[in-house]
Coordinates of C-alpha atoms in Angstrom, one line a residue:
Chain A
M145 CA 4.1 -6.6 -3.8
K146 CA 2.4 -5.0 -0.8
I147 CA 4.2 -2.7 1.6
N148 CA 3.1 -2.8 5.2
L149 CA 2.1 0.9 5.5
D150 CA 0.6 0.5 8.9
R151 CA 4.1 0.3 10.2
Y152 CA 4.6 3.9 9.2
R153 CA 1.4 5.3 10.5
I154 CA 1.5 7.4 13.7
R155 CA -1.1 6.5 16.3
P156 CA -3.0 9.5 17.6
G157 CA -1.5 10.8 20.8
K158 CA 1.5 8.5 20.6
R159 CA 4.9 10.2 20.4
P160 CA 7.0 8.5 17.8
D161 CA 10.7 8.1 18.4
L162 CA 12.1 9.2 15.1
K163 CA 15.7 8.1 15.9
R164 CA 14.4 4.5 16.2
R165 CA 12.3 4.7 13.1
A166 CA 14.2 3.4 10.1
S167 CA 14.9 6.0 7.4
A168 CA 16.3 3.5 4.9
D169 CA 13.9 0.6 5.4
T170 CA 12.8 -1.2 2.3
Q171 CA 10.8 -4.1 4.0
G172 CA 13.2 -6.6 2.5
L173 CA 12.8 -5.4 -1.1
D174 CA 15.9 -4.9 -3.1
E175 CA 16.3 -2.2 -5.7
K176 CA 18.4 -4.4 -8.0
G177 CA 16.9 -7.8 -7.5
D178 CA 13.3 -6.6 -7.5
A179 CA 13.7 -3.8 -10.0
D180 CA 11.4 -5.4 -12.6
S181 CA 8.6 -6.1 -10.2
V182 CA 9.0 -2.6 -8.6
E183 CA 8.6 -1.1 -12.1
E184 CA 5.6 -3.3 -12.8
Q185 CA 4.0 -2.4 -9.5
L186 CA 4.5 1.3 -10.1
A187 CA 3.0 1.0 -13.6
E188 CA 0.0 -0.8 -12.1
Y189 CA -0.4 2.0 -9.5
R190 CA -0.2 4.6 -12.2
D191 CA -3.1 3.0 -14.1
R192 CA -5.2 2.6 -11.0
L193 CA -4.5 6.2 -10.0
A194 CA -5.5 7.4 -13.4
D195 CA -8.8 5.7 -13.1
L196 CA -9.4 6.8 -9.5
Q197 CA -8.5 10.3 -10.3
E198 CA -10.9 10.4 -13.2
R199 CA -13.7 9.2 -10.9
L200 CA -12.8 11.7 -8.3
Y201 CA -13.0 14.5 -10.9
A202 CA -16.2 13.2 -12.4
E203 CA -17.9 12.7 -9.1
R204 CA -16.9 16.1 -7.8
K205 CA -17.8 15.5 -4.2
Q206 CA -14.6 14.6 -2.4
S207 CA -11.0 15.9 -2.3
L208 CA -7.7 14.6 -1.3
L209 CA -5.1 16.8 0.4
V210 CA -1.6 15.4 0.7
V211 CA 0.8 17.3 3.0
L212 CA 4.5 16.7 2.5
Q213 CA 6.9 17.7 5.2
A214 CA 10.5 16.8 5.8
M215 CA 13.9 18.1 6.7
D216 CA 15.7 20.1 4.0
A217 CA 17.0 18.0 1.1
A218 CA 15.0 14.9 2.1
G219 CA 13.3 14.7 -1.3
K220 CA 10.0 16.7 -1.2
D221 CA 10.6 18.1 -4.7
S222 CA 11.6 14.7 -6.0
T223 CA 8.5 13.1 -4.5
V224 CA 6.4 15.7 -6.3
E225 CA 8.1 15.0 -9.5
H226 CA 8.1 11.3 -9.4
V227 CA 5.0 10.4 -7.6
F228 CA 2.5 13.2 -8.4
G229 CA 4.2 13.8 -11.7
S230 CA 2.7 10.5 -12.9
M231 CA -0.8 11.7 -12.2
N232 CA -3.1 13.6 -14.6
P233 CA -2.5 17.3 -14.0
V234 CA -6.1 18.2 -14.8
N235 CA -7.1 17.8 -11.2
V236 CA -3.8 17.8 -9.3
R237 CA -2.4 21.0 -7.9
V238 CA 0.9 21.4 -6.1
W239 CA 1.4 24.3 -3.7
S240 CA 4.9 25.1 -2.4
F241 CA 4.7 27.2 0.7
K242 CA 7.8 29.4 1.2
K243 CA 8.6 32.1 3.7
P244 CA 5.3 33.9 4.3
T245 CA 4.7 37.3 2.7
Q246 CA 3.8 40.3 4.8
K247 CA 0.2 40.0 3.7
E248 CA 0.2 36.4 4.9
L249 CA 1.8 37.3 8.2
D250 CA -1.0 39.8 8.6
H251 CA -3.4 36.9 9.0
D252 CA -3.6 33.8 11.2
F253 CA -1.2 31.0 10.2
L254 CA -3.9 28.9 8.5
W255 CA -5.2 31.7 6.2
R256 CA -2.8 31.1 3.4
V257 CA -3.1 27.3 3.3
H258 CA -6.9 27.4 3.6
K259 CA -7.1 29.4 0.4
Q260 CA -5.3 26.5 -1.4
A261 CA -7.4 23.7 0.0
P262 CA -8.5 21.4 -2.9
G263 CA -12.0 21.8 -4.1
A264 CA -14.3 18.9 -4.8
G265 CA -12.8 16.6 -7.4
Y266 CA -9.3 17.8 -6.8
V267 CA -6.0 16.5 -5.3
G268 CA -4.0 19.1 -3.6
V269 CA -0.4 18.6 -2.7
F270 CA 1.2 20.9 -0.1
N271 CA 5.0 21.0 -0.4
R272 CA 5.6 22.3 3.1
S273 CA 2.5 23.6 4.8
H274 CA 0.9 25.0 7.9
Y275 CA 3.2 22.5 9.8
E276 CA 6.1 24.9 9.3
D277 CA 4.4 27.0 11.9
V278 CA 5.0 24.4 14.5
L279 CA 8.4 23.4 13.1
I280 CA 10.8 26.1 12.0
V281 CA 8.8 28.7 14.0
K282 CA 9.0 26.6 17.1
V283 CA 12.7 25.8 16.7
H284 CA 13.5 29.4 16.3
G285 CA 11.1 30.6 19.0
W286 CA 9.5 33.0 16.5
A287 CA 6.2 32.6 18.3
D288 CA 5.8 32.1 22.0
K289 CA 5.3 28.7 23.6
D290 CA 1.6 29.2 24.4
A291 CA 0.9 30.3 20.9
I292 CA 2.6 27.2 19.5
E293 CA 0.7 25.0 21.9
R294 CA -2.6 26.4 20.7
R295 CA -1.6 25.8 17.1
Y296 CA -1.8 22.0 17.3
E297 CA -5.4 22.4 18.3
H298 CA -6.1 24.9 15.6
I299 CA -4.6 22.5 13.1
N300 CA -6.7 19.6 14.3
H301 CA -9.9 21.7 14.1
F302 CA -8.9 23.0 10.6
E303 CA -8.3 19.5 9.3
A304 CA -11.5 18.3 10.8
L305 CA -13.3 21.1 9.0
L306 CA -11.8 19.9 5.7
A307 CA -12.6 16.3 6.5
D308 CA -16.2 17.3 7.2
R309 CA -16.6 18.7 3.7
G310 CA -15.3 15.5 2.1
T311 CA -11.5 16.1 2.1
R312 CA -9.2 13.3 3.0
V313 CA -6.1 14.6 4.6
L314 CA -3.0 12.5 4.3
K315 CA 0.2 13.8 5.9
I316 CA 3.6 12.4 5.0
M317 CA 6.9 13.0 6.7
L318 CA 9.8 12.0 4.4
H319 CA 12.1 10.5 7.0
V320 CA 15.8 10.6 6.4
S321 CA 18.9 10.6 8.7
K322 CA 21.2 13.4 9.4
D323 CA 24.0 11.7 7.5
Y324 CA 21.8 11.4 4.5
Q325 CA 21.0 15.1 4.5
L326 CA 24.7 15.9 4.6
E327 CA 25.3 13.7 1.6
R328 CA 22.5 15.4 -0.3
F329 CA 23.8 18.9 0.6
R330 CA 27.3 17.8 -0.7
R331 CA 25.7 16.5 -3.9
R332 CA 24.1 19.9 -4.4
L333 CA 27.4 21.7 -3.9
R334 CA 29.2 19.3 -6.3
K335 CA 26.8 20.1 -9.1
P336 CA 26.8 23.7 -10.3
N337 CA 23.3 23.0 -11.8
K338 CA 22.1 22.3 -8.3
H339 CA 23.6 25.3 -6.6
W340 CA 20.3 27.2 -6.9
K341 CA 18.9 24.6 -4.4
F342 CA 21.5 25.3 -1.8
N343 CA 21.5 28.1 0.7
P344 CA 24.2 28.6 3.3
A345 CA 21.3 29.1 5.8
D346 CA 20.5 25.4 5.3
L347 CA 23.6 24.6 7.3
T348 CA 22.4 26.8 10.2
E349 CA 19.2 24.9 10.2
R350 CA 21.1 21.6 10.0
A351 CA 22.9 22.5 13.1
L352 CA 19.4 22.5 14.8
W353 CA 18.7 18.9 13.7
E354 CA 17.8 17.6 17.1
Q355 CA 15.5 20.5 17.8
Y356 CA 13.7 19.9 14.5
Q357 CA 13.3 16.2 15.2
D358 CA 11.8 17.1 18.6
A359 CA 9.4 19.5 17.0
F360 CA 8.5 16.9 14.4
E361 CA 7.8 14.3 17.1
I362 CA 5.6 16.6 19.1
A363 CA 3.7 17.7 15.9
L364 CA 3.2 14.1 14.9
E365 CA 2.0 13.1 18.3
R366 CA -0.4 16.0 18.6
T367 CA -1.8 16.1 15.1
S368 CA -2.0 12.5 13.8
T369 CA -5.7 11.9 14.0
K370 CA -8.0 9.3 12.6
A371 CA -9.3 11.8 10.0
A372 CA -5.9 13.1 9.1
P373 CA -3.2 10.6 9.9
W374 CA 0.6 11.1 9.7
Y375 CA 2.8 8.6 8.0
V376 CA 6.6 8.6 8.5
V377 CA 7.9 7.1 5.3
P378 CA 11.5 5.9 5.1
S379 CA 12.8 8.0 2.3
E380 CA 16.5 7.3 1.8
E381 CA 15.8 4.7 -0.8
R382 CA 13.9 6.9 -3.3
W383 CA 12.4 4.0 -5.3
F384 CA 11.0 2.6 -2.1
R385 CA 9.6 6.0 -1.0
N386 CA 7.9 6.4 -4.4
L387 CA 6.5 2.9 -4.2
A388 CA 5.2 3.4 -0.6
I389 CA 3.6 6.7 -1.3
S390 CA 2.0 5.5 -4.5
Q391 CA 0.5 2.6 -2.6
L392 CA -0.7 4.9 0.0
L393 CA -2.4 7.1 -2.6
V394 CA -4.1 4.2 -4.3
S395 CA -5.4 2.7 -1.1
T396 CA -6.6 6.0 0.2
L397 CA -8.4 6.8 -3.0
E398 CA -9.9 3.3 -3.1
E399 CA -11.2 3.8 0.4
M400 CA -12.7 7.1 -0.7
N401 CA -14.3 5.1 -3.5
P402 CA -15.2 8.0 -5.9
R403 CA -17.9 7.0 -8.4
F404 CA -18.9 8.3 -11.8
P405 CA -22.0 10.3 -11.2
P406 CA -25.3 9.3 -12.8
P407 CA -25.7 11.2 -16.1
D408 CA -28.0 14.2 -15.9
F409 CA -29.8 13.0 -19.0
D410 CA -31.6 9.8 -19.9
P411 CA -29.2 7.8 -22.1
A412 CA -32.2 6.1 -23.7
D413 CA -33.1 9.5 -25.2
Y414 CA -29.7 9.7 -26.9
P415 CA -28.9 6.6 -28.9
P416 CA -25.3 7.2 -30.1
E417 CA -26.1 6.5 -33.7
A418 CA -29.1 8.8 -33.8
I419 CA -27.5 12.0 -32.7
E420 CA -26.3 14.3 -35.4
Chain B
M338 CA 11.5 14.4 -36.8
K339 CA 10.7 18.1 -37.1
I340 CA 7.1 19.2 -37.7
N341 CA 6.7 22.4 -39.6
L342 CA 4.9 24.4 -37.0
D343 CA 5.0 27.7 -38.9
R344 CA 2.3 26.2 -41.1
Y345 CA -0.1 26.3 -38.1
R346 CA 0.7 29.8 -36.9
I347 CA -1.8 32.5 -37.6
R348 CA -0.3 35.8 -39.0
P349 CA -1.4 38.9 -37.1
G350 CA -4.4 40.5 -38.8
K351 CA -4.9 37.6 -41.2
R352 CA -8.2 35.8 -41.0
P353 CA -7.7 32.1 -41.3
D354 CA -10.1 29.9 -43.3
L355 CA -10.6 27.1 -40.8
K356 CA -12.5 25.0 -43.4
R357 CA -9.5 24.9 -45.6
R358 CA -7.1 24.2 -42.7
A359 CA -6.5 20.5 -42.3
S360 CA -7.7 19.0 -39.1
A361 CA -6.3 15.6 -39.6
D362 CA -2.9 16.6 -41.1
T363 CA 0.1 14.6 -40.0
Q364 CA 2.7 16.1 -42.4
G365 CA 3.3 12.8 -44.0
L366 CA 4.0 11.0 -40.8
D367 CA 2.3 7.7 -40.2
E368 CA 1.1 6.5 -36.8
K369 CA 1.9 2.8 -37.5
G370 CA 5.0 3.1 -39.7
D371 CA 6.6 5.9 -37.6
A372 CA 5.4 4.7 -34.2
D373 CA 8.8 3.9 -32.9
S374 CA 10.3 7.2 -33.9
V375 CA 7.3 9.1 -32.7
E376 CA 7.7 7.5 -29.3
E377 CA 11.4 8.2 -29.3
Q378 CA 10.8 11.8 -30.3
L379 CA 8.3 12.3 -27.5
A380 CA 10.7 10.8 -25.0
E381 CA 13.4 13.2 -26.1
Y382 CA 11.0 16.1 -25.8
R383 CA 10.0 14.9 -22.3
D384 CA 13.7 15.0 -21.2
R385 CA 14.3 18.4 -22.8
L386 CA 11.1 19.8 -21.2
A387 CA 12.2 18.5 -17.8
D388 CA 15.5 20.3 -18.1
L389 CA 13.9 23.5 -19.4
Q390 CA 11.2 23.5 -16.7
E391 CA 13.8 23.1 -14.0
R392 CA 15.7 26.1 -15.4
L393 CA 12.6 28.1 -15.6
Y394 CA 11.7 27.3 -12.0
A395 CA 15.3 28.0 -10.8
E396 CA 15.6 31.2 -12.7
R397 CA 12.3 32.5 -11.5
K398 CA 12.1 35.4 -13.9
Q399 CA 9.9 34.2 -16.8
S400 CA 6.6 32.4 -17.1
L401 CA 4.8 30.5 -19.8
L402 CA 1.1 30.7 -20.4
V403 CA -0.5 28.1 -22.7
V404 CA -4.1 28.8 -23.7
L405 CA -6.1 25.8 -25.0
Q406 CA -9.3 26.5 -26.9
A407 CA -11.4 24.2 -29.1
M408 CA -14.8 23.0 -30.0
D409 CA -16.4 20.6 -27.5
A410 CA -14.8 17.1 -27.5
A411 CA -11.9 18.2 -29.6
G412 CA -9.4 16.9 -27.0
K413 CA -8.5 19.6 -24.5
D414 CA -8.6 17.3 -21.5
S415 CA -6.7 14.7 -23.4
T416 CA -4.0 17.2 -24.3
V417 CA -3.7 18.3 -20.7
E418 CA -3.3 14.6 -19.7
H419 CA -0.9 13.5 -22.3
V420 CA 1.2 16.6 -23.1
F421 CA 1.2 18.5 -19.8
G422 CA 0.9 15.3 -17.8
S423 CA 4.5 14.4 -18.8
M424 CA 5.8 17.6 -17.2
N425 CA 6.9 18.0 -13.6
P426 CA 3.9 19.2 -11.6
V427 CA 6.0 21.3 -9.3
N428 CA 5.7 24.4 -11.6
V429 CA 2.8 23.5 -13.9
R430 CA -0.7 24.5 -13.1
V431 CA -3.8 23.7 -15.0
W432 CA -6.9 26.0 -14.7
S433 CA -10.1 24.9 -16.2
F434 CA -12.5 27.8 -16.7
K435 CA -16.1 26.8 -16.6
K436 CA -19.3 28.8 -16.6
P437 CA -18.5 32.0 -14.6
T438 CA -19.8 32.3 -11.1
Q439 CA -21.9 35.3 -10.0
K440 CA -18.9 36.8 -8.4
E441 CA -16.8 36.5 -11.6
L442 CA -19.6 38.0 -13.6
D443 CA -19.6 41.0 -11.2
H444 CA -16.2 41.8 -12.7
D445 CA -14.7 42.5 -16.1
F446 CA -14.2 39.3 -18.2
L447 CA -10.4 39.3 -17.6
W448 CA -10.6 39.4 -13.8
R449 CA -10.9 35.7 -13.2
V450 CA -8.2 34.7 -15.6
H451 CA -5.8 37.4 -14.5
K452 CA -5.8 35.9 -11.0
Q453 CA -4.5 32.6 -12.4
A454 CA -1.8 34.1 -14.6
P455 CA 1.4 32.1 -13.9
G456 CA 4.0 33.7 -11.7
A457 CA 7.7 33.8 -12.4
G458 CA 9.1 30.3 -12.8
Y459 CA 5.7 28.7 -13.6
V460 CA 3.9 27.2 -16.6
G461 CA 0.1 28.0 -16.6
V462 CA -2.3 26.0 -18.7
F463 CA -5.7 27.5 -19.4
N464 CA -8.2 24.8 -20.4
R465 CA -10.7 27.3 -21.9
S466 CA -10.0 30.9 -21.0
H467 CA -11.0 34.5 -21.6
Y468 CA -11.5 33.6 -25.2
E469 CA -14.8 32.0 -24.2
D470 CA -15.9 35.6 -23.9
V471 CA -15.5 36.2 -27.6
L472 CA -16.7 32.7 -28.6
I473 CA -19.7 31.3 -26.7
V474 CA -20.7 34.7 -25.6
K475 CA -20.6 36.1 -29.1
V476 CA -22.4 33.1 -30.7
H477 CA -25.2 33.5 -28.2
G478 CA -25.3 37.2 -28.3
W479 CA -24.9 37.4 -24.5
A480 CA -23.0 40.7 -24.8
D481 CA -23.7 43.3 -27.4
K482 CA -21.6 43.6 -30.6
D483 CA -19.8 46.7 -29.5
A484 CA -18.8 45.1 -26.2
I485 CA -17.4 42.1 -28.0
E486 CA -15.6 44.3 -30.5
R487 CA -13.8 46.0 -27.6
R488 CA -12.9 42.7 -26.0
Y489 CA -10.4 41.8 -28.7
E490 CA -8.5 45.0 -27.9
H491 CA -8.8 44.4 -24.1
I492 CA -7.4 40.9 -24.7
N493 CA -4.4 42.2 -26.7
H494 CA -3.6 44.7 -24.1
F495 CA -3.9 42.2 -21.3
E496 CA -1.6 39.7 -23.1
A497 CA 0.9 42.5 -23.8
L498 CA 0.9 43.3 -20.1
L499 CA 1.7 39.7 -19.3
A500 CA 4.4 39.6 -22.0
D501 CA 5.9 42.8 -20.6
R502 CA 6.4 41.1 -17.3
G503 CA 8.2 38.1 -18.8
T504 CA 5.3 35.8 -19.7
R505 CA 5.3 34.1 -23.0
V506 CA 1.7 33.5 -24.2
L507 CA 1.1 30.6 -26.5
K508 CA -2.4 30.1 -27.8
I509 CA -3.5 26.8 -29.3
M510 CA -6.7 26.0 -31.1
L511 CA -7.2 22.2 -31.3
H512 CA -8.7 22.0 -34.8
V513 CA -11.1 19.2 -35.6
S514 CA -13.9 18.7 -38.1
K515 CA -17.6 18.6 -37.4
D516 CA -17.7 14.9 -38.3
Y517 CA -14.9 14.2 -35.8
Q518 CA -16.9 15.9 -33.1
L519 CA -19.9 13.8 -33.8
E520 CA -17.8 10.7 -33.6
R521 CA -16.5 11.8 -30.2
F522 CA -19.9 12.5 -28.9
R523 CA -21.1 9.1 -30.0
R524 CA -18.1 7.5 -28.3
R525 CA -19.1 9.3 -25.0
L526 CA -22.6 8.0 -25.3
R527 CA -21.5 4.5 -26.0
K528 CA -19.4 4.3 -22.9
P529 CA -21.3 4.7 -19.6
N530 CA -18.1 5.7 -17.9
K531 CA -17.9 8.7 -20.3
H532 CA -21.5 9.8 -19.8
W533 CA -20.4 12.4 -17.2
K534 CA -18.6 14.2 -20.1
F535 CA -21.8 14.4 -22.1
N536 CA -24.4 17.0 -21.8
P537 CA -27.5 17.3 -24.1
A538 CA -26.7 21.0 -24.3
D539 CA -23.6 20.0 -26.3
L540 CA -25.9 19.2 -29.2
T541 CA -27.4 22.6 -29.1
E542 CA -23.9 24.1 -29.3
R543 CA -23.0 21.7 -32.1
A544 CA -25.9 23.0 -34.1
L545 CA -24.2 26.3 -34.0
W546 CA -20.9 24.9 -35.5
E547 CA -20.6 27.4 -38.3
Q548 CA -21.2 30.4 -36.0
Y549 CA -18.5 29.1 -33.7
Q550 CA -16.0 28.6 -36.5
D551 CA -16.7 32.2 -37.6
A552 CA -16.2 33.5 -34.1
F553 CA -12.9 31.5 -33.9
E554 CA -11.7 32.9 -37.2
I555 CA -12.4 36.5 -36.1
A556 CA -10.8 35.9 -32.7
L557 CA -7.7 34.4 -34.3
E558 CA -7.5 37.2 -36.8
R559 CA -7.8 39.9 -34.1
T560 CA -5.7 38.4 -31.3
S561 CA -2.8 36.5 -32.9
T562 CA 0.0 38.9 -32.2
K563 CA 3.8 38.6 -32.3
A564 CA 3.9 38.5 -28.5
A565 CA 1.0 36.1 -28.2
P566 CA 0.6 34.0 -31.3
W567 CA -2.2 31.6 -32.1
Y568 CA -1.5 28.1 -33.5
V569 CA -4.2 26.0 -35.2
V570 CA -3.1 22.5 -34.5
P571 CA -4.6 19.6 -36.5
S572 CA -6.0 17.5 -33.7
E573 CA -7.8 14.5 -35.1
E574 CA -4.7 12.4 -34.9
R575 CA -4.0 12.6 -31.3
W576 CA -0.5 11.3 -31.4
F577 CA 0.3 14.0 -34.0
R578 CA -1.3 16.7 -31.9
N579 CA 0.8 15.6 -28.9
L580 CA 3.9 15.6 -30.9
A581 CA 3.2 19.0 -32.4
I582 CA 2.4 20.6 -29.1
S583 CA 5.3 19.1 -27.4
Q584 CA 7.6 20.4 -30.1
L585 CA 6.0 23.8 -29.7
L586 CA 6.6 23.8 -26.0
V587 CA 10.2 22.8 -26.4
S588 CA 11.0 25.4 -29.0
T589 CA 9.2 28.1 -27.1
L590 CA 11.0 27.4 -23.9
E591 CA 14.3 27.1 -25.7
E592 CA 13.7 30.6 -27.2
M593 CA 12.9 31.8 -23.7
N594 CA 16.2 30.3 -22.7
P595 CA 15.8 30.2 -18.9
R596 CA 19.1 29.9 -17.1
F597 CA 20.1 28.6 -13.7
P598 CA 20.7 31.7 -11.5
P599 CA 24.1 32.4 -10.1
P600 CA 24.3 31.0 -6.6
D601 CA 23.8 33.6 -3.8
F602 CA 26.9 32.3 -2.1
D603 CA 30.5 31.8 -3.1
P604 CA 30.9 28.1 -3.9
A605 CA 34.6 28.4 -2.9
D606 CA 33.4 29.1 0.6
Y607 CA 31.6 25.7 0.7
P608 CA 33.8 22.9 -0.5
P609 CA 31.4 19.9 -0.5
E610 CA 33.6 17.7 1.7
A611 CA 34.2 20.4 4.3
I612 CA 30.6 21.1 5.2
E613 CA 29.2 19.1 8.1

């Protein structure tokens, strides 16, 4: 059960048309009819990820950074829970970037994210990221146009620096439609236990949907690079989103091909039954 | 299926006799015979933890810090994988403390751990911790006796500070026997894929087993407090260890009783069907 991920990958320098990109695509798979094989496939990915993760940790040379961006209520937290929640927490760290603090604002916009870049052997997950500084900041005009313009280049240089030290950078936009978001907001309002996730300001942002989509398109165009590609993953069908992202993680880690390091002792000197 | 956890709790000021404490205890439960009910119980704990964790995160007032200490190969990594791996990574962070760096040594021994104390809404897991500074450091005499003596008090004051800010501190010693450790070392040597976890220096430490147990007993006696108790969990039967620690997490979080915060808007102003 292979998903064609290439379809979701943004070519460097090519501006995607988000409106024309499916947000509910499942590549012909069907939640009900294929439920068993989806479950099986996810279980297989979990096993492969566990092995790859252990190798990454043991090797201690490379890192993986996954950036999650999306419109509000598109499922970032749910992706963290369901996809990254199936990984071993020993070398996975999730960082949720909220409104910057004064201290963070006293620095360049990459300062706070750089501090949380995953070290060798680790998988870092950014739930929101430095991309907010070319999304919400751009939409609201909180920085001037020239400054925003320069940020795309700063981002590319920053990500190239990470790549140069052995960090694979994988950027995922969880793609949903405006109607879908409305449905999710309504769901939050219907359930008192989800009220904490709702903020009236979310509706103000929602009113700027088109501007956000524009800002996303430009960011994707300008910062999808060979070393740090963007994927626009259809995310309205959550099981499909989980499946697609799991496959992406497995194939990325397989490409990175982490290996158990040679022991720093001669095994011949330590026959298991002879130690005491 | 309730485990009597009180049995594993160390009374403040009382020196435990680790030799007399069972390391393979299962309180009469049987891995094979009770396998189904153990699985069921773990699944129930997972669900309850998911709910408690979400409340903790939403409430954003309290934190939980779990400290894991043990002899080498006793199963710290396995506990992280199997117990904390079943939690939502959005607000769980695991910190593995290794040999201190020069920069860390340039500070007091609590400096590096204090930096990783979990913030409000988070669960922090310390895989090794500041307790190394009264264990390995004491056994090897890397600090003088008076300095070690003062550290127990520093630790208690530090943990009281965390508690005062709303952090529950739960300290767990994974208890195994010397024979069990030997078996685990042999297992690592038998499997080339586990060689990276073995270090000949582990055998030097193993030769100091009694001194380590002594250091543990003193640390437990001096630092098990009402606010930050120590539990000595029998850990040779891994399924039992997982069950016991899961139960401990659930009961601790239930005592903390995190609650969804009141919404910062009036729900009457936002009827779900009226928003757009």
